[in-house]
CSV table of C-alpha atoms in Angstrom, one decimal:
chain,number,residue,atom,x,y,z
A,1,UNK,CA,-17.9,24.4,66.0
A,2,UNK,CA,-19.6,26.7,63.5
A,3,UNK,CA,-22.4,25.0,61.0
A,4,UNK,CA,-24.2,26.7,58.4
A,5,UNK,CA,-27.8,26.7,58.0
A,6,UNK,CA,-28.3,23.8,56.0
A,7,UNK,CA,-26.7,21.8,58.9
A,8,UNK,CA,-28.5,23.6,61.8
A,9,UNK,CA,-32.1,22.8,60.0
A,10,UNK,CA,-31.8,18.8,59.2
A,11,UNK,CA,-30.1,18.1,62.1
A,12,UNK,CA,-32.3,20.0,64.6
A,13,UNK,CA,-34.9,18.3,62.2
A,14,UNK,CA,-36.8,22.2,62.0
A,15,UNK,CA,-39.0,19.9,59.0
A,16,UNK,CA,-38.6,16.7,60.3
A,17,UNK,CA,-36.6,13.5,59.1
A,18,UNK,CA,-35.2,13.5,56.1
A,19,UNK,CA,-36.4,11.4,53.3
A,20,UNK,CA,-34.6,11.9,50.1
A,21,UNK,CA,-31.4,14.0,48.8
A,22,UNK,CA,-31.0,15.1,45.2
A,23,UNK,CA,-27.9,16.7,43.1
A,24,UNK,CA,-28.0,18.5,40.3
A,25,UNK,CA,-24.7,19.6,39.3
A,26,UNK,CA,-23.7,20.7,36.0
A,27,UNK,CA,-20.9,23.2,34.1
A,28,UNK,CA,-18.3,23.2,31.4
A,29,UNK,CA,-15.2,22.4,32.4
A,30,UNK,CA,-11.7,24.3,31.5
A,31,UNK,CA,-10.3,21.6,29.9
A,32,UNK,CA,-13.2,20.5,28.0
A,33,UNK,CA,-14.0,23.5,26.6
A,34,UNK,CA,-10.3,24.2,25.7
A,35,UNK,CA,-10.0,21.0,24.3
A,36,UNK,CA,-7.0,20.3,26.7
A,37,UNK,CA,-5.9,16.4,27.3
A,38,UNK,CA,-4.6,16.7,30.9
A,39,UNK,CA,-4.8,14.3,34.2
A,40,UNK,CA,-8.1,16.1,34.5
A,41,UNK,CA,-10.0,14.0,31.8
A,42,UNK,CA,-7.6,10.9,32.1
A,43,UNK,CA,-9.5,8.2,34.6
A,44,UNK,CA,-5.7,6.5,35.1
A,45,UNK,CA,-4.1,10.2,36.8
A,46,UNK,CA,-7.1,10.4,39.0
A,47,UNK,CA,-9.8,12.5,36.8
A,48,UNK,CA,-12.9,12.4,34.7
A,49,UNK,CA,-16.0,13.8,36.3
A,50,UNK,CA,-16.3,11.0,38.9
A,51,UNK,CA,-13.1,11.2,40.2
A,52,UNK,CA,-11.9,14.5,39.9
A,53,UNK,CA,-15.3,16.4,40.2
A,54,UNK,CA,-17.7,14.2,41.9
A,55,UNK,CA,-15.0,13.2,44.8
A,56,UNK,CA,-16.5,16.0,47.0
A,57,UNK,CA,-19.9,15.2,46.3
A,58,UNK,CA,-19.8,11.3,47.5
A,59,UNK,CA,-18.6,12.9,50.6
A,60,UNK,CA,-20.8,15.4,51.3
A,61,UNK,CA,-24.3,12.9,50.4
A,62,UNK,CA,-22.6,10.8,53.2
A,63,UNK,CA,-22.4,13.7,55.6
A,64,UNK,CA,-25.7,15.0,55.2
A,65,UNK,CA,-27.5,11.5,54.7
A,66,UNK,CA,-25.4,9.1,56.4
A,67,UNK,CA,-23.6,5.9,54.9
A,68,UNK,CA,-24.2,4.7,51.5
A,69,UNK,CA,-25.2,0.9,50.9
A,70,UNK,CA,-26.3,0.4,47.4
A,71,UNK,CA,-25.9,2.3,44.4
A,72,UNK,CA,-26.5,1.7,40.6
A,73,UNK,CA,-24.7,4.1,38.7
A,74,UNK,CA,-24.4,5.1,34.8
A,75,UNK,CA,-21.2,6.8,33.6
A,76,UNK,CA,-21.4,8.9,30.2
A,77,UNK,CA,-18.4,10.0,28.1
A,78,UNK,CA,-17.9,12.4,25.3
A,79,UNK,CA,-15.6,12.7,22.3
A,80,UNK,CA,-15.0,16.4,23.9
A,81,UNK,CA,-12.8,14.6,26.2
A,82,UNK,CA,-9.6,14.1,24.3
A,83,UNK,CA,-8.1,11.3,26.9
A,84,UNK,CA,-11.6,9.7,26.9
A,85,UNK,CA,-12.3,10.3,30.7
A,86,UNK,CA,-16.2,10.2,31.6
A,87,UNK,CA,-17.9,13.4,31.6
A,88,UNK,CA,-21.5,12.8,33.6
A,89,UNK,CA,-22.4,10.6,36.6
A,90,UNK,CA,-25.6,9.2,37.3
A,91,UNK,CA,-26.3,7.4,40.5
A,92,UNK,CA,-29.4,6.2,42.3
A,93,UNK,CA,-28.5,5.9,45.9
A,94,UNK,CA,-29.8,4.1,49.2
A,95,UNK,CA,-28.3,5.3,52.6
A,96,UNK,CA,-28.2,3.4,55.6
A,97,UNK,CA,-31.2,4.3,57.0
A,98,UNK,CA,-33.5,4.2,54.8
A,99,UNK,CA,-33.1,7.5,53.0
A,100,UNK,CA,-33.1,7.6,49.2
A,101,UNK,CA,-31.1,9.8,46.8
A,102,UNK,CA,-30.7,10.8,43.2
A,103,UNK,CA,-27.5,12.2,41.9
A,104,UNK,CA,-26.1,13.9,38.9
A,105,UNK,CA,-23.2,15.6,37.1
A,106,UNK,CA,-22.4,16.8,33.8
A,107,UNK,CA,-18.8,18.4,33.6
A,108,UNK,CA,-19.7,18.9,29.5
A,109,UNK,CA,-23.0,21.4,30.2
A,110,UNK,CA,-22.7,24.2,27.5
A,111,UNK,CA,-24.1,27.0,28.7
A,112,UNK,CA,-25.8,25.4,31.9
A,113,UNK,CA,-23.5,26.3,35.1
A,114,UNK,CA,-26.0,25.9,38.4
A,115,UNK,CA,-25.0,23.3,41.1
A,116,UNK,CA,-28.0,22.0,43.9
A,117,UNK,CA,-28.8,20.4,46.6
A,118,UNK,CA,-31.8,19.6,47.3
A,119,UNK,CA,-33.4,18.0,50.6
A,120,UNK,CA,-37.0,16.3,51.0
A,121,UNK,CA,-38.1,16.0,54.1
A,122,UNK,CA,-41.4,15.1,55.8
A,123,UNK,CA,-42.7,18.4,56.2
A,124,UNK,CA,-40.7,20.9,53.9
A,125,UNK,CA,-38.2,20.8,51.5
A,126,UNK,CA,-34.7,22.7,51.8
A,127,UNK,CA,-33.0,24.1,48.1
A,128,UNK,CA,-29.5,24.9,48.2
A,129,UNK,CA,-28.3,26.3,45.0
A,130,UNK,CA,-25.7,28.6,43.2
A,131,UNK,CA,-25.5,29.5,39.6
A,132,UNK,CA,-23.0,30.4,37.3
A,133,UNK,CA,-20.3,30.9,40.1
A,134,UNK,CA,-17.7,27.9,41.4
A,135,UNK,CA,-18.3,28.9,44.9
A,136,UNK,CA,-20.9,32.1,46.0
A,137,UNK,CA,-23.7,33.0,44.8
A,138,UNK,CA,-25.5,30.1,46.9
A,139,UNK,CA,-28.6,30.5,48.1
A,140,UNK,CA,-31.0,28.4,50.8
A,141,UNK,CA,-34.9,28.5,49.8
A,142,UNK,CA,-37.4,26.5,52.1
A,143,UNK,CA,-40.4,25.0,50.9
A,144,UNK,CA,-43.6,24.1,52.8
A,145,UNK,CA,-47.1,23.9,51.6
A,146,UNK,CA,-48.0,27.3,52.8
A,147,UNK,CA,-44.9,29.1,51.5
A,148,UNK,CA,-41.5,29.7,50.1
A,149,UNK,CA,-38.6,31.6,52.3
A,150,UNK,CA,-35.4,32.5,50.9
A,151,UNK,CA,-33.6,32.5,54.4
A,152,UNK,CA,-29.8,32.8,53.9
A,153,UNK,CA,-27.8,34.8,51.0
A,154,UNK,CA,-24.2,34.5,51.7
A,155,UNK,CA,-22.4,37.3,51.2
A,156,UNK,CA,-19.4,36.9,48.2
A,157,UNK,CA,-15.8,36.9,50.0
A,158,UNK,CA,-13.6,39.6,49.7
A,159,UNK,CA,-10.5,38.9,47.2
A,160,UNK,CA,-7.7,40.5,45.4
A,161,UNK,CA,-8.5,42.2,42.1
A,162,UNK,CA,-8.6,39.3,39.3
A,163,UNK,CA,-8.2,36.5,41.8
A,164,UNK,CA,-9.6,33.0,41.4
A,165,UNK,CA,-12.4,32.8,43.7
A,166,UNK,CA,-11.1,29.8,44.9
A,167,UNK,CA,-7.8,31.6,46.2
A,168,UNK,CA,-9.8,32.3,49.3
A,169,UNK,CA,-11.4,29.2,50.1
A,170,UNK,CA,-7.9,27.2,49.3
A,171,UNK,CA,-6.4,29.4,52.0
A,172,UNK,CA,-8.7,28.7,54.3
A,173,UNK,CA,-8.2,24.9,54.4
A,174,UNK,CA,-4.5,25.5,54.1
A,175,UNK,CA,-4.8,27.3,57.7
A,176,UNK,CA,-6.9,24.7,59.1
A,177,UNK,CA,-4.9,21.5,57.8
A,178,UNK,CA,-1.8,22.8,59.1
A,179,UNK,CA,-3.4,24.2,62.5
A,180,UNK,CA,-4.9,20.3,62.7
A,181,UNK,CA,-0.7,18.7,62.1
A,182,UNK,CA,0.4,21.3,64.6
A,183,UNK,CA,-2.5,20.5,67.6
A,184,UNK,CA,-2.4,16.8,66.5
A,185,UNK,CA,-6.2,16.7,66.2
A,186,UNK,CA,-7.8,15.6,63.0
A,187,UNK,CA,-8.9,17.3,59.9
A,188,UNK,CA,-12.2,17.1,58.7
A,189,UNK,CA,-12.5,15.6,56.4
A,190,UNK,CA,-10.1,13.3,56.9
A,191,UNK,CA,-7.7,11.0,55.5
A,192,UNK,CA,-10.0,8.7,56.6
A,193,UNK,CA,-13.2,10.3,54.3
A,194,UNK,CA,-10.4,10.8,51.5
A,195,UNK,CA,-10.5,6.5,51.8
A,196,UNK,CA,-13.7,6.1,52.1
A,197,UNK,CA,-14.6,8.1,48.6
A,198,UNK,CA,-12.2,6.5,47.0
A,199,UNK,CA,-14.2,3.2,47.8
A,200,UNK,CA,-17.0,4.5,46.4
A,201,UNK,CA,-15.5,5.7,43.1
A,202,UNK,CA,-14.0,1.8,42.9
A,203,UNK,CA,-17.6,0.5,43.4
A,204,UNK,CA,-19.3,3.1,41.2
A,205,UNK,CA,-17.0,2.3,38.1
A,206,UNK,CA,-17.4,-1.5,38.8
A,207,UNK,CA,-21.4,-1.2,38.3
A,208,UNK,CA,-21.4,1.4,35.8
């Protein structure tokens, strides 16, 4: 199985154990700009920025940083969100075992578009982070106390002229779901992950 950098770096610990995770996430939204009331912004269809948006983020903190035990959470809403669904997510977070985490979104940014991830470890600290783009532009910096390497620039994916960048990436895990049904083996993520985030959105909106 093919991993990105990221992956190869905590888990052959390269700067040791990891100690704390942080997200920074924040953009404008289409329908917030546009002033659009759609299932998007409504928390009973399945959106506002915690269900719609930060969906893929819950799973991604518990890939990298392993289960989730505890979290206190603060929702924010907006007026700009003509169904009234929440439009930032706050979260302090501890994992399992024993590592912290600090996470935020803001789906209502004006003029701020720059998503990170950011990963403290015992001896260096790994940034991943793309701006103004939904899904290139990403870059990996490393820190350490003698320097800073920018080690990995992925290259933008080659599209059709005026294409959603996210035509490519959709295909992608089109191909792979259906490859998964016809060998019988399972996705990931899986159904299973799809449950387990949706646990976490119940508990998050419970304590916020």
């Amino acid at each position: 199985k093919r991993k990105n950098c990221s992956n190869r770096l905590l888990e052959d610990k390269t700067f040791g154990k990891l100690k704390h995770i942080q997200l920074n996430w924040d953009f404008l939204s289409y329908d917030i700009k546009n002033k659009i009331a759609s299932w998007k912004t409504n928390i009973a269809e399945g959106g506002g920025a915690l269900s719609f948006y930060f969906s893929h983020s819950l799973y991604y903190l518990e890939y990298y940083a392993g289960e989730i035990t505890d979290i206190k959470s603060l929702l924010a809403y907006s007026k700009e969100s003509i169904n009234g669904g929440d439009v930032g997510v706050d979260l302090l977070l501890k994992f399992k075992n024993d590592i912290k985490g600090y996470a935020h979104l803001r789906c209502d940014s004006s003029g701020l578009n720059r998503h990170q991830l950011i990963f403290h470890l015992e001896k260096g600290t790994i940034f991943l982070e793309n701006e103004n783009s939904i899904l290139k532009n990403f870059i990996i910096k490393i820190y350490t106390d003698t320097k800073i390497d920018q080690l990995y620039t992925p290259k933008d994916k080659p599209r059709l002229r005026n294409e959603d960048e996210r035509v490519f990436f959709v295909k992608r895990l089109a191909a792979r779901f259906v490859n998964s049904c016809i060998q019988g083996r399972s996705m990931i993520p899986s159904f299973k992950d799809g449950v387990r985030v949706q646990e976490l959105i119940k508990k998050i909106r419970l304590n916020s």
